Short mmCIF file of C-alpha atoms in Angstrom, two decimals:
data_model
loop_
_atom_site.label_atom_id
_atom_site.label_comp_id
_atom_site.label_asym_id
_atom_site.label_seq_id
_atom_site.Cartn_x
_atom_site.Cartn_y
_atom_site.Cartn_z
CA MET A 1264 -32.55 -19.88 -4.52
CA LYS A 1265 -31.80 -16.31 -5.49
CA VAL A 1266 -28.64 -14.53 -4.37
CA LEU A 1267 -28.17 -10.78 -4.36
CA LEU A 1268 -24.56 -9.63 -4.10
CA GLY A 1269 -24.53 -6.04 -2.88
CA LEU A 1270 -22.05 -3.19 -2.65
CA PRO A 1271 -23.03 -0.33 -0.31
CA ASN A 1272 -22.95 3.35 -1.07
CA GLN A 1273 -19.73 5.16 -0.18
CA LEU A 1274 -18.66 7.62 2.49
CA ILE A 1275 -16.53 10.40 1.02
CA ARG A 1276 -14.36 12.94 2.79
CA LEU A 1277 -12.95 15.79 0.73
CA ASP A 1278 -9.20 15.48 1.24
CA GLY A 1279 -6.66 16.46 -1.39
CA MET A 1280 -6.53 14.75 -4.79
CA LYS A 1281 -8.44 11.80 -3.33
CA ALA A 1282 -11.47 14.04 -2.81
CA ARG A 1283 -13.70 11.94 -5.02
CA PRO A 1284 -15.33 8.54 -5.09
CA ALA A 1285 -13.55 5.77 -6.95
CA VAL A 1286 -15.87 3.43 -8.80
CA SER A 1287 -14.87 0.31 -10.68
CA PRO A 1288 -16.30 -3.14 -11.38
CA PRO A 1289 -16.15 -5.06 -8.06
CA LEU A 1290 -13.47 -7.66 -8.67
CA GLY A 1291 -14.15 -9.81 -5.61
CA VAL A 1292 -17.90 -9.94 -6.14
CA LEU A 1293 -17.46 -10.74 -9.84
CA SER A 1294 -15.08 -13.57 -9.02
CA ILE A 1295 -17.49 -15.02 -6.45
CA ALA A 1296 -20.36 -14.83 -8.92
CA ALA A 1297 -18.33 -16.57 -11.61
CA TYR A 1298 -17.28 -19.32 -9.21
CA LEU A 1299 -20.87 -19.83 -8.10
CA ARG A 1300 -22.04 -20.25 -11.69
CA GLU A 1301 -19.55 -23.04 -12.31
CA SER A 1302 -20.30 -24.86 -9.04
CA ASP A 1303 -23.00 -27.41 -8.19
CA TRP A 1304 -25.09 -24.70 -6.58
CA GLN A 1305 -28.44 -24.13 -8.25
CA GLY A 1306 -29.88 -20.64 -8.33
CA THR A 1307 -29.77 -17.18 -9.84
CA ILE A 1308 -27.41 -14.30 -9.13
CA GLU A 1309 -28.00 -10.58 -9.22
CA ILE A 1310 -25.39 -7.90 -8.46
CA TYR A 1311 -26.45 -4.53 -7.06
CA ASP A 1312 -23.82 -1.81 -6.80
CA ALA A 1313 -25.35 1.08 -4.86
CA ARG A 1314 -22.52 3.37 -5.99
CA LEU A 1315 -23.73 3.41 -9.57
CA GLY A 1316 -26.51 5.86 -8.74
CA ALA A 1317 -23.64 8.38 -8.55
CA THR A 1318 -25.49 10.97 -6.48
CA PHE A 1319 -23.94 13.06 -3.69
CA ARG A 1320 -25.61 13.90 -0.38
CA ARG A 1321 -24.16 15.90 2.48
CA GLU A 1322 -24.18 14.16 5.88
CA ALA A 1323 -22.62 16.23 8.72
CA ASP A 1324 -18.88 16.53 7.96
CA TYR A 1325 -18.83 13.99 5.12
CA TRP A 1326 -20.64 13.11 1.92
CA LEU A 1327 -22.46 9.97 0.83
CA PHE A 1328 -22.01 8.83 -2.74
CA GLY A 1329 -24.49 6.50 -4.42
CA ASP A 1330 -28.08 5.48 -3.87
CA SER A 1331 -30.07 6.75 -0.91
CA ASP A 1332 -31.22 4.41 1.85
CA GLU A 1333 -34.72 4.50 0.39
CA ARG A 1334 -33.45 3.52 -3.03
CA ILE A 1335 -31.30 0.73 -1.60
CA GLU A 1336 -34.18 -0.71 0.36
CA ALA A 1337 -36.47 -0.55 -2.67
CA ARG A 1338 -33.92 -2.31 -4.90
CA ILE A 1339 -33.43 -5.11 -2.39
CA ARG A 1340 -37.18 -5.53 -1.92
CA ALA A 1341 -37.70 -5.71 -5.69
CA ALA A 1342 -34.98 -8.32 -6.05
CA ALA A 1343 -36.69 -10.57 -3.44
CA PRO A 1344 -33.50 -12.51 -2.65
CA ASP A 1345 -33.14 -15.56 -0.46
CA VAL A 1346 -29.53 -14.72 0.38
CA ILE A 1347 -27.86 -11.31 0.43
CA GLY A 1348 -24.06 -11.13 0.28
CA ILE A 1349 -22.47 -7.79 1.23
CA SER A 1350 -18.95 -6.86 0.17
CA ASN A 1351 -16.90 -4.29 2.08
CA LEU A 1352 -13.28 -3.50 1.21
CA PHE A 1353 -12.28 -0.93 3.82
CA SER A 1354 -12.65 -0.50 7.57
CA SER A 1355 -13.40 3.17 6.91
CA GLN A 1356 -16.55 2.08 5.06
CA ILE A 1357 -17.74 -0.63 7.45
CA ASP A 1358 -20.57 1.49 8.83
CA ARG A 1359 -22.01 1.76 5.32
CA ALA A 1360 -21.85 -2.04 5.03
CA TYR A 1361 -23.67 -2.48 8.34
CA ARG A 1362 -26.27 0.06 7.26
CA PHE A 1363 -26.74 -1.89 4.02
CA ALA A 1364 -27.32 -5.02 6.13
CA GLU A 1365 -29.98 -3.22 8.18
CA LEU A 1366 -31.76 -2.11 5.03
CA ALA A 1367 -31.46 -5.62 3.60
CA LYS A 1368 -33.13 -7.21 6.63
CA ARG A 1369 -35.88 -4.61 6.56
CA ALA A 1370 -36.52 -5.11 2.85
CA ALA A 1371 -36.20 -8.92 2.94
CA PRO A 1372 -36.71 -10.05 6.55
CA ASN A 1373 -36.59 -13.74 5.70
CA ALA A 1374 -33.38 -13.52 3.69
CA THR A 1375 -30.03 -14.73 5.01
CA VAL A 1376 -27.50 -11.87 5.21
CA VAL A 1377 -23.80 -12.63 4.76
CA ILE A 1378 -20.94 -10.13 4.94
CA GLY A 1379 -17.30 -10.39 3.91
CA GLY A 1380 -14.18 -8.33 3.38
CA PRO A 1381 -10.96 -7.33 5.17
CA HIS A 1382 -12.58 -5.66 8.20
CA VAL A 1383 -14.92 -8.57 8.81
CA SER A 1384 -12.00 -10.98 8.44
CA VAL A 1385 -10.33 -9.28 11.40
CA PHE A 1386 -13.47 -8.64 13.46
CA PRO A 1387 -15.92 -11.47 12.63
CA LEU A 1388 -17.52 -11.40 16.09
CA GLU A 1389 -18.27 -7.70 15.70
CA ALA A 1390 -20.00 -8.49 12.43
CA ILE A 1391 -22.17 -11.37 13.64
CA ALA A 1392 -23.10 -9.38 16.74
CA HIS A 1393 -24.97 -7.06 14.43
CA PRO A 1394 -28.64 -8.11 14.50
CA ALA A 1395 -28.98 -7.82 10.72
CA ILE A 1396 -26.09 -10.18 9.92
CA ASP A 1397 -26.36 -13.98 9.93
CA TYR A 1398 -22.89 -15.03 8.74
CA ALA A 1399 -19.44 -13.48 8.30
CA VAL A 1400 -17.03 -14.91 5.73
CA ILE A 1401 -13.30 -14.62 6.46
CA GLY A 1402 -10.67 -14.34 3.72
CA GLU A 1403 -11.34 -15.12 0.09
CA GLY A 1404 -15.00 -15.66 -0.64
CA GLU A 1405 -15.27 -17.83 -3.72
CA GLU A 1406 -15.11 -21.27 -2.10
CA ARG A 1407 -16.51 -20.40 1.35
CA PHE A 1408 -19.53 -18.51 0.11
CA THR A 1409 -20.29 -21.29 -2.36
CA GLN A 1410 -20.02 -23.94 0.37
CA LEU A 1411 -22.32 -21.90 2.58
CA LEU A 1412 -24.94 -21.62 -0.16
CA LEU A 1413 -24.77 -25.35 -0.85
CA ALA A 1414 -25.30 -25.99 2.85
CA LEU A 1415 -28.26 -23.61 3.04
CA GLN A 1416 -29.74 -25.19 -0.06
CA ARG A 1417 -29.81 -28.58 1.64
CA GLY A 1418 -31.27 -27.08 4.81
CA ASP A 1419 -28.11 -26.97 6.91
CA THR A 1420 -28.06 -23.61 8.70
CA ALA A 1421 -25.15 -24.50 10.99
CA PRO A 1422 -22.48 -25.83 8.62
CA LYS A 1423 -18.96 -26.34 9.90
CA ILE A 1424 -16.97 -24.49 7.24
CA GLN A 1425 -13.61 -22.97 8.07
CA GLY A 1426 -13.95 -19.21 7.75
CA VAL A 1427 -17.75 -19.08 7.82
CA ILE A 1428 -18.72 -17.60 11.18
CA ALA A 1429 -22.24 -17.67 12.60
CA THR A 1430 -21.44 -18.12 16.29
CA PRO A 1431 -18.31 -17.67 18.43
CA ALA A 1432 -17.89 -21.44 18.44
CA ASP A 1433 -17.13 -21.33 14.70
CA LEU A 1434 -13.83 -19.61 15.49
CA GLU A 1435 -12.54 -22.96 16.71
CA LEU A 1436 -12.29 -24.07 13.07
CA LEU A 1437 -9.76 -21.36 12.27
CA ARG A 1438 -6.01 -21.76 12.07
CA SER A 1439 -3.93 -20.60 15.02
CA ASN A 1440 -2.19 -17.88 12.98
CA PRO A 1441 -4.31 -14.74 13.49
CA ARG A 1442 -2.83 -13.12 10.36
CA ALA A 1443 -3.81 -16.05 8.12
CA PRO A 1444 -6.61 -17.89 9.93
CA VAL A 1445 -8.00 -19.70 6.87
CA GLY A 1446 -6.84 -21.51 3.75
CA PHE A 1447 -6.74 -19.85 0.35
CA THR A 1448 -7.52 -20.82 -3.24
CA ASP A 1449 -4.57 -22.50 -4.92
CA PRO A 1450 -3.92 -22.66 -7.82
CA LEU A 1451 -5.55 -19.40 -8.84
CA ASP A 1452 -6.03 -20.64 -12.38
CA SER A 1453 -8.79 -22.88 -10.99
CA LEU A 1454 -10.96 -19.76 -10.77
CA PRO A 1455 -13.04 -18.77 -13.80
CA LEU A 1456 -12.74 -15.29 -15.27
CA PRO A 1457 -14.80 -12.71 -13.34
CA ALA A 1458 -18.49 -12.48 -14.31
CA TYR A 1459 -18.30 -9.07 -15.97
CA ASP A 1460 -21.52 -9.84 -17.86
CA LEU A 1461 -23.52 -9.54 -14.60
CA VAL A 1462 -22.81 -5.82 -14.17
CA ASP A 1463 -23.35 -2.69 -16.26
CA MET A 1464 -19.84 -2.27 -17.63
CA PRO A 1465 -20.73 0.77 -19.82
CA ARG A 1466 -21.97 2.55 -16.69
CA TYR A 1467 -18.64 2.04 -14.93
CA PHE A 1468 -16.80 3.32 -17.99
CA ALA A 1469 -19.10 6.36 -18.23
CA LEU A 1470 -18.44 7.26 -14.59
CA ALA A 1471 -14.70 6.90 -15.16
CA ARG A 1472 -14.87 9.38 -18.02
CA LYS A 1473 -16.55 11.83 -15.63
CA GLY A 1474 -13.56 11.67 -13.28
CA LEU A 1475 -14.87 8.90 -11.01
CA SER A 1476 -12.29 6.46 -12.32
CA PRO A 1477 -11.13 3.45 -10.32
CA ARG A 1478 -7.78 5.14 -9.76
CA PHE A 1479 -6.38 8.64 -9.77
CA ARG A 1480 -4.25 9.73 -12.79
CA GLU A 1481 -6.27 7.53 -15.12
CA TRP A 1482 -6.40 8.49 -18.79
CA GLY A 1483 -8.44 5.74 -20.40
CA LYS A 1484 -12.00 5.96 -21.65
CA ARG A 1485 -12.75 2.36 -20.67
CA PRO A 1486 -10.48 1.62 -17.70
CA ILE A 1487 -10.52 -1.33 -15.37
CA SER A 1488 -8.65 -2.67 -12.35
CA MET A 1489 -7.47 -6.26 -12.32
CA LEU A 1490 -5.54 -8.66 -10.11
CA THR A 1491 -3.17 -11.22 -11.58
CA SER A 1492 -1.94 -12.54 -8.23
CA ARG A 1493 -2.82 -12.77 -4.55
CA GLY A 1494 -0.95 -13.11 -1.28
CA CYS A 1495 2.26 -11.57 0.03
CA PRO A 1496 5.26 -13.33 1.62
CA HIS A 1497 6.55 -10.07 3.09
CA LYS A 1498 5.63 -8.98 6.61
CA CYS A 1499 5.37 -5.19 6.61
CA VAL A 1500 3.85 -4.15 9.92
CA PHE A 1501 1.26 -1.78 8.43
CA CYS A 1502 -0.24 -4.11 5.81
CA SER A 1503 -3.31 -6.32 6.33
CA ILE A 1504 -3.26 -8.23 3.04
CA GLN A 1505 -2.35 -11.55 4.67
CA THR A 1506 -5.66 -11.67 6.54
CA THR A 1507 -7.66 -11.78 3.33
CA MET A 1508 -5.14 -13.29 0.89
CA GLY A 1509 -2.50 -15.06 2.95
CA TYR A 1510 1.30 -15.08 3.07
CA LYS A 1511 1.85 -17.37 0.11
CA PHE A 1512 2.31 -15.67 -3.24
CA ARG A 1513 -0.17 -17.23 -5.64
CA ALA A 1514 -0.36 -16.07 -9.22
CA HIS A 1515 -2.37 -16.65 -12.33
CA SER A 1516 -0.23 -18.14 -15.04
CA PRO A 1517 0.86 -15.94 -17.95
CA GLU A 1518 -1.54 -17.92 -20.15
CA TYR A 1519 -4.52 -17.22 -17.87
CA THR A 1520 -3.56 -13.56 -17.57
CA ARG A 1521 -3.28 -13.19 -21.34
CA ARG A 1522 -6.72 -14.75 -21.76
CA HIS A 1523 -8.17 -12.41 -19.12
CA ILE A 1524 -6.69 -9.29 -20.71
CA ARG A 1525 -7.74 -10.39 -24.19
CA HIS A 1526 -11.31 -10.95 -22.94
CA LEU A 1527 -11.45 -7.44 -21.46
CA VAL A 1528 -10.09 -5.83 -24.60
CA ASP A 1529 -12.11 -7.79 -27.16
CA LYS A 1530 -15.46 -7.89 -25.36
CA TYR A 1531 -15.47 -4.61 -23.43
CA GLY A 1532 -13.03 -2.40 -25.32
CA VAL A 1533 -10.84 -1.85 -22.26
CA ASP A 1534 -8.10 0.66 -23.04
CA PHE A 1535 -6.46 1.14 -19.64
CA ILE A 1536 -5.57 -1.47 -17.02
CA HIS A 1537 -4.71 -0.78 -13.40
CA PHE A 1538 -2.68 -3.78 -12.21
CA GLU A 1539 -3.68 -3.81 -8.52
CA ASP A 1540 -1.40 -6.68 -7.46
CA ASP A 1541 0.50 -6.26 -4.22
CA ASN A 1542 3.40 -8.16 -5.78
CA LEU A 1543 3.21 -7.78 -9.55
CA VAL A 1544 7.00 -8.17 -9.96
CA HIS A 1545 7.52 -10.83 -7.25
CA ASP A 1546 7.99 -13.42 -10.01
CA THR A 1547 9.98 -11.37 -12.50
CA GLY A 1548 9.81 -14.03 -15.21
CA ARG A 1549 6.00 -14.08 -15.05
CA TYR A 1550 5.91 -10.28 -15.02
CA ASP A 1551 8.15 -10.13 -18.09
CA GLU A 1552 5.81 -12.47 -19.97
CA ILE A 1553 2.81 -10.28 -19.12
CA ILE A 1554 4.63 -7.17 -20.34
CA ASP A 1555 5.65 -8.94 -23.51
CA PHE A 1556 1.97 -9.61 -24.14
CA MET A 1557 1.03 -5.99 -23.45
CA SER A 1558 3.58 -5.04 -26.09
CA THR A 1559 1.62 -6.93 -28.77
CA PHE A 1560 -1.32 -4.49 -28.76
CA GLN A 1561 -1.56 -1.82 -31.43
CA PRO A 1562 -2.44 0.74 -30.34
CA ARG A 1563 -1.01 0.07 -26.89
CA ILE A 1564 -3.29 -0.72 -23.96
CA LYS A 1565 -2.17 1.79 -21.33
CA TRP A 1566 -1.46 0.48 -17.84
CA ASP A 1567 -0.08 1.39 -14.43
CA THR A 1568 0.61 -0.05 -10.98
CA PRO A 1569 -1.26 2.23 -8.54
CA ASN A 1570 -1.03 -0.18 -5.61
CA GLY A 1571 2.76 -0.08 -5.60
CA VAL A 1572 5.55 -2.42 -6.73
CA ARG A 1573 8.79 -3.52 -5.14
CA GLY A 1574 11.72 -1.19 -5.75
CA ASP A 1575 14.39 -3.89 -5.93
CA ALA A 1576 13.25 -5.88 -8.97
CA TRP A 1577 14.15 -3.38 -11.69
CA THR A 1578 16.78 -3.17 -14.37
CA LEU A 1579 17.23 -0.54 -17.04
CA ASP A 1580 15.89 -2.97 -19.63
CA ARG A 1581 12.83 -3.81 -17.51
CA ALA A 1582 12.00 -0.11 -17.10
CA ARG A 1583 12.47 0.47 -20.83
CA ARG A 1584 10.21 -2.44 -21.75
CA ALA A 1585 7.53 -1.26 -19.31
CA LYS A 1586 7.54 2.17 -20.96
CA ALA A 1587 7.42 0.68 -24.47
CA SER A 1588 4.54 -1.66 -23.58
CA GLY A 1589 2.19 1.19 -22.62
CA CYS A 1590 3.00 1.83 -18.95
CA GLN A 1591 1.89 5.32 -17.95
CA PHE A 1592 3.54 5.28 -14.55
CA LEU A 1593 4.85 2.97 -11.87
CA THR A 1594 4.32 3.45 -8.16
CA VAL A 1595 7.06 2.15 -5.90
CA ALA A 1596 6.30 1.33 -2.27
CA ILE A 1597 9.29 2.71 -0.33
CA GLU A 1598 7.63 3.58 3.02
CA SER A 1599 10.71 5.17 4.66
CA GLY A 1600 13.84 6.97 3.55
CA VAL A 1601 15.75 5.58 6.55
CA GLN A 1602 17.24 2.11 6.13
CA ARG A 1603 17.08 1.39 9.88
CA VAL A 1604 13.36 2.16 9.94
CA LEU A 1605 12.75 -0.14 6.97
CA ASP A 1606 14.78 -2.96 8.52
CA ASP A 1607 13.81 -2.78 12.19
CA ILE A 1608 10.43 -1.02 12.36
CA VAL A 1609 8.57 -1.51 9.06
CA ARG A 1610 10.20 -4.93 8.53
CA LYS A 1611 10.32 -4.33 4.81
CA ARG A 1612 13.24 -6.12 3.22
CA LEU A 1613 14.19 -3.37 0.82
CA ASP A 1614 17.60 -1.88 0.02
CA LEU A 1615 17.24 1.87 -0.58
CA ALA A 1616 20.26 1.78 -2.87
CA ARG A 1617 18.28 -0.50 -5.22
CA VAL A 1618 15.38 1.95 -5.09
CA ASP A 1619 17.67 4.78 -6.20
CA ASP A 1620 18.71 2.57 -9.12
CA MET A 1621 15.06 2.17 -10.11
CA MET A 1622 14.57 5.94 -9.94
CA ARG A 1623 17.52 6.51 -12.28
CA TYR A 1624 16.30 3.85 -14.70
CA CYS A 1625 12.82 5.37 -14.90
CA ARG A 1626 14.19 8.87 -15.41
CA GLN A 1627 16.52 7.61 -18.14
CA VAL A 1628 13.71 5.99 -20.15
CA GLY A 1629 11.15 8.76 -19.46
CA LEU A 1630 8.81 6.61 -17.35
CA ARG A 1631 6.88 8.46 -14.67
CA LEU A 1632 7.42 7.18 -11.16
CA HIS A 1633 5.46 7.80 -7.95
CA ALA A 1634 6.47 6.69 -4.46
CA PHE A 1635 4.59 5.75 -1.29
CA TYR A 1636 5.95 6.92 2.05
CA ILE A 1637 4.54 6.61 5.58
CA ILE A 1638 5.58 8.64 8.61
CA GLY A 1639 4.62 8.17 12.26
CA PHE A 1640 5.51 4.53 12.95
CA PRO A 1641 5.95 3.67 16.64
CA GLY A 1642 9.70 3.47 17.14
CA GLU A 1643 10.52 6.27 14.72
CA THR A 1644 12.27 9.32 16.10
CA LEU A 1645 11.56 12.86 14.93
CA ALA A 1646 14.90 12.73 13.14
CA ASP A 1647 13.77 9.58 11.28
CA ILE A 1648 10.49 11.19 10.28
CA ARG A 1649 12.17 14.35 9.03
CA ALA A 1650 14.74 12.26 7.16
CA THR A 1651 11.97 10.44 5.30
CA VAL A 1652 10.32 13.74 4.37
CA ASP A 1653 13.68 15.08 3.17
CA TYR A 1654 14.33 11.89 1.18
CA ALA A 1655 10.93 12.09 -0.52
CA LEU A 1656 11.31 15.76 -1.47
CA ASP A 1657 14.93 15.28 -2.59
CA ARG A 1658 13.95 12.45 -4.96
CA TYR A 1659 11.11 14.60 -6.29
CA ARG A 1660 13.57 17.38 -7.08
CA ARG A 1661 16.35 15.17 -8.46
CA TYR A 1662 14.46 12.43 -10.29
CA GLY A 1663 10.90 13.72 -10.61
CA VAL A 1664 9.62 10.88 -8.40
CA VAL A 1665 6.24 12.17 -7.22
CA PRO A 1666 5.95 11.61 -3.44
CA MET A 1667 2.73 10.31 -1.95
CA LEU A 1668 3.53 10.68 1.72
CA GLN A 1669 1.04 10.34 4.53
CA PRO A 1670 0.92 9.80 8.28
CA LEU A 1671 0.36 6.21 9.35
CA ILE A 1672 -3.18 4.82 9.27
CA PRO A 1673 -3.51 1.99 11.84
CA ILE A 1674 -5.41 -0.71 9.94
CA PRO A 1675 -7.11 -3.51 11.87
CA GLY A 1676 -5.43 -6.84 11.29
CA THR A 1677 -1.90 -5.41 11.17
CA ASP A 1678 0.99 -5.79 13.60
CA VAL A 1679 1.30 -2.04 14.03
CA TYR A 1680 -2.39 -1.73 14.92
CA ASP A 1681 -2.00 -4.35 17.63
CA GLN A 1682 1.18 -2.70 18.86
CA ILE A 1683 -0.49 0.70 19.15
CA ALA A 1684 -3.49 -0.81 20.93
CA ASN A 1685 -1.45 -2.96 23.32
CA GLU A 1686 1.00 -0.21 24.26
CA GLY A 1687 -1.64 2.49 24.50
CA TRP A 1688 0.12 4.67 21.92
CA HIS A 1689 -3.03 6.56 21.00
CA GLU A 1690 -5.58 8.97 22.43
CA GLY A 1691 -9.13 7.69 22.96
CA THR A 1692 -10.17 4.95 20.55
CA ILE A 1693 -8.08 4.00 17.53
CA ALA A 1694 -9.77 5.20 14.37
CA THR A 1695 -8.87 3.95 10.91
CA GLU A 1696 -7.66 7.41 10.00
CA TYR A 1697 -4.40 9.27 9.54
CA ASN A 1698 -2.22 10.35 12.44
CA GLN A 1699 -3.46 8.38 15.45
CA VAL A 1700 -0.13 7.61 17.14
CA LYS A 1701 1.29 9.19 20.29
CA THR A 1702 4.70 8.06 21.57
CA ALA A 1703 7.49 9.53 23.66
CA ASP A 1704 9.04 10.84 20.42
CA PHE A 1705 6.05 12.50 18.78
CA ASP A 1706 2.34 13.16 19.01
CA PRO A 1707 -0.36 13.91 16.40
CA ALA A 1708 0.16 17.69 16.66
CA THR A 1709 3.90 17.41 16.02
CA LEU A 1710 3.39 15.02 13.12
CA GLN A 1711 0.73 17.26 11.62
CA ALA A 1712 3.12 20.23 11.68
CA ILE A 1713 5.77 18.19 9.85
CA TYR A 1714 3.19 16.99 7.35
CA ARG A 1715 1.97 20.50 6.64
CA ASP A 1716 5.52 21.67 6.05
CA TYR A 1717 5.96 18.76 3.64
CA LEU A 1718 2.80 19.76 1.74
CA ARG A 1719 4.06 23.31 1.37
CA LYS A 1720 7.47 22.23 0.05
CA ARG A 1721 5.90 19.65 -2.23
CA LEU A 1722 3.69 22.33 -3.78
CA LEU A 1723 6.71 24.54 -4.39
CA ILE A 1724 8.56 21.72 -6.17
CA PHE A 1725 5.40 20.96 -8.17
CA ALA A 1726 5.20 24.59 -9.29
CA LEU A 1727 8.93 24.80 -10.08
CA ARG A 1728 8.90 21.62 -12.14
CA SER A 1729 5.78 22.77 -13.97
CA LEU A 1730 7.52 26.01 -14.92
CA THR A 1731 10.88 24.53 -15.88
CA VAL A 1732 10.00 21.17 -17.44
CA PRO A 1733 7.58 21.61 -20.41
CA LYS A 1734 6.26 18.04 -20.36
CA GLU A 1735 5.54 18.40 -16.63
CA LEU A 1736 3.54 21.56 -17.28
CA LEU A 1737 1.42 19.82 -19.93
CA TYR A 1738 0.91 16.74 -17.76
CA ASN A 1739 -0.05 18.73 -14.68
CA LEU A 1740 -2.46 20.94 -16.59
CA LYS A 1741 -4.13 17.83 -17.96
CA LEU A 1742 -4.32 16.41 -14.45
CA ILE A 1743 -5.91 19.57 -13.03
CA LEU A 1744 -8.46 19.74 -15.83
CA LYS A 1745 -9.52 16.12 -15.31
CA TYR A 1746 -9.71 16.35 -11.51
CA PRO A 1747 -10.54 20.01 -10.74
CA GLY A 1748 -12.18 19.22 -7.42
CA GLY A 1749 -9.27 17.15 -6.20
CA ALA A 1750 -6.80 19.80 -7.39
CA TYR A 1751 -8.72 22.46 -5.48
CA TYR A 1752 -8.60 20.52 -2.21
CA ALA A 1753 -4.93 19.59 -2.69
CA LEU A 1754 -4.06 23.26 -3.23
CA ARG A 1755 -6.21 24.31 -0.28
CA ASN A 1756 -4.48 21.86 2.03
CA ALA A 1757 -1.04 22.98 0.87
CA LEU A 1758 -1.90 26.66 1.34
CA ARG A 1759 -3.29 25.95 4.79
CA ALA A 1760 0.11 24.52 5.62
CA ASN A 1761 1.45 28.06 5.43
CA GLY A 1762 -0.97 29.10 8.15
#
């Protein structure tokens, strides 16, 4: 049996500093492939990442990045797989995944097509209703996909595996909790290291050096993203992580993590690590051990936390050690500058006073800090929204904490998405895009006006800090030179705010 694990090409919209594709080794697919190789399943594995073609094509009001449909179909036909597994990380890209499935069935009509990822985990019936898709896999894929392949290998096309959906009846095997309908791998150390040898690592590194790095503000020549933990015990209304990774915090041990990092550095020359964990500092003792290990490298392996960390786990010593170990910046997930909104609406157990402490610690040790904010939650008032904008800009002025503020994106599989849908707080259909909410307190037009005003003020603070703080000027010039396209669109959006 031959398995082809595929990643579709990418839909790109030119919007601010994110106006670029982000390409990195596919962590989930590599973990599935590694697990397969160590299982009882017999067969061969090929990974095809359609993004690596790195070509751009204009399609109406968006761009497609990666191989053309013709190229994708030809690659699948040449591979002649028996099973095709499709990975899709974002609801905004689900149409590309479904198109990949159509091309897969056309190129290999007798192959079994399986799809997984967060969107499919929330809408499995939508996925299997597609004529090109045979199975949908919910949640983590290592064990379920392997069990499915073992079943297919013995001729069982209707296996009863929790989280493997071929018909509506298979939903009966799921747990009653819609946010965590399946079980999850535990302990995580039972998983082998990802199968990096099955992909063209130098190609990913080359694209990163051209500005197509896995994350924005990335300064390495051989960067990579990695996860050292999964799951989140917190219940923020906008986050869908529990659907794919569960509520329980599960972490690789410090020993496993050290081995993983050492493998990346020794075998692939990795010089920058993006720790993508949702809860890197949830277990502060484990985090401290990882940072101690990062401090052993000479020269330092640079690292950051682009997915956000908690703001209440920091001490001055912890910030100092992060800086000394090679950390280039931290991103703190604040969400709102109003404590009532955090407590009652976002349901994020976070004390803003502790966040201010973190900001002071980072400024004291010279560690760059970014912050996530979201405006437009149902239940917020205009005063709440404006207070969050003021909080974000004030902390930018006072502490240099770079704000990354955006209107709410309703993500399928979240409480806020269900709330918006059930209450009818939207116009037309709910898209997985910014600024979809309409309540008695605000509507998209009002929120857009506030957001534009924020962009204008943020640009002014950016310019002032660049002119008055020499290290900021050097950093920002470096940023603009590395991401000229993104800088252009960010400036354009800010200037449009004046109109």
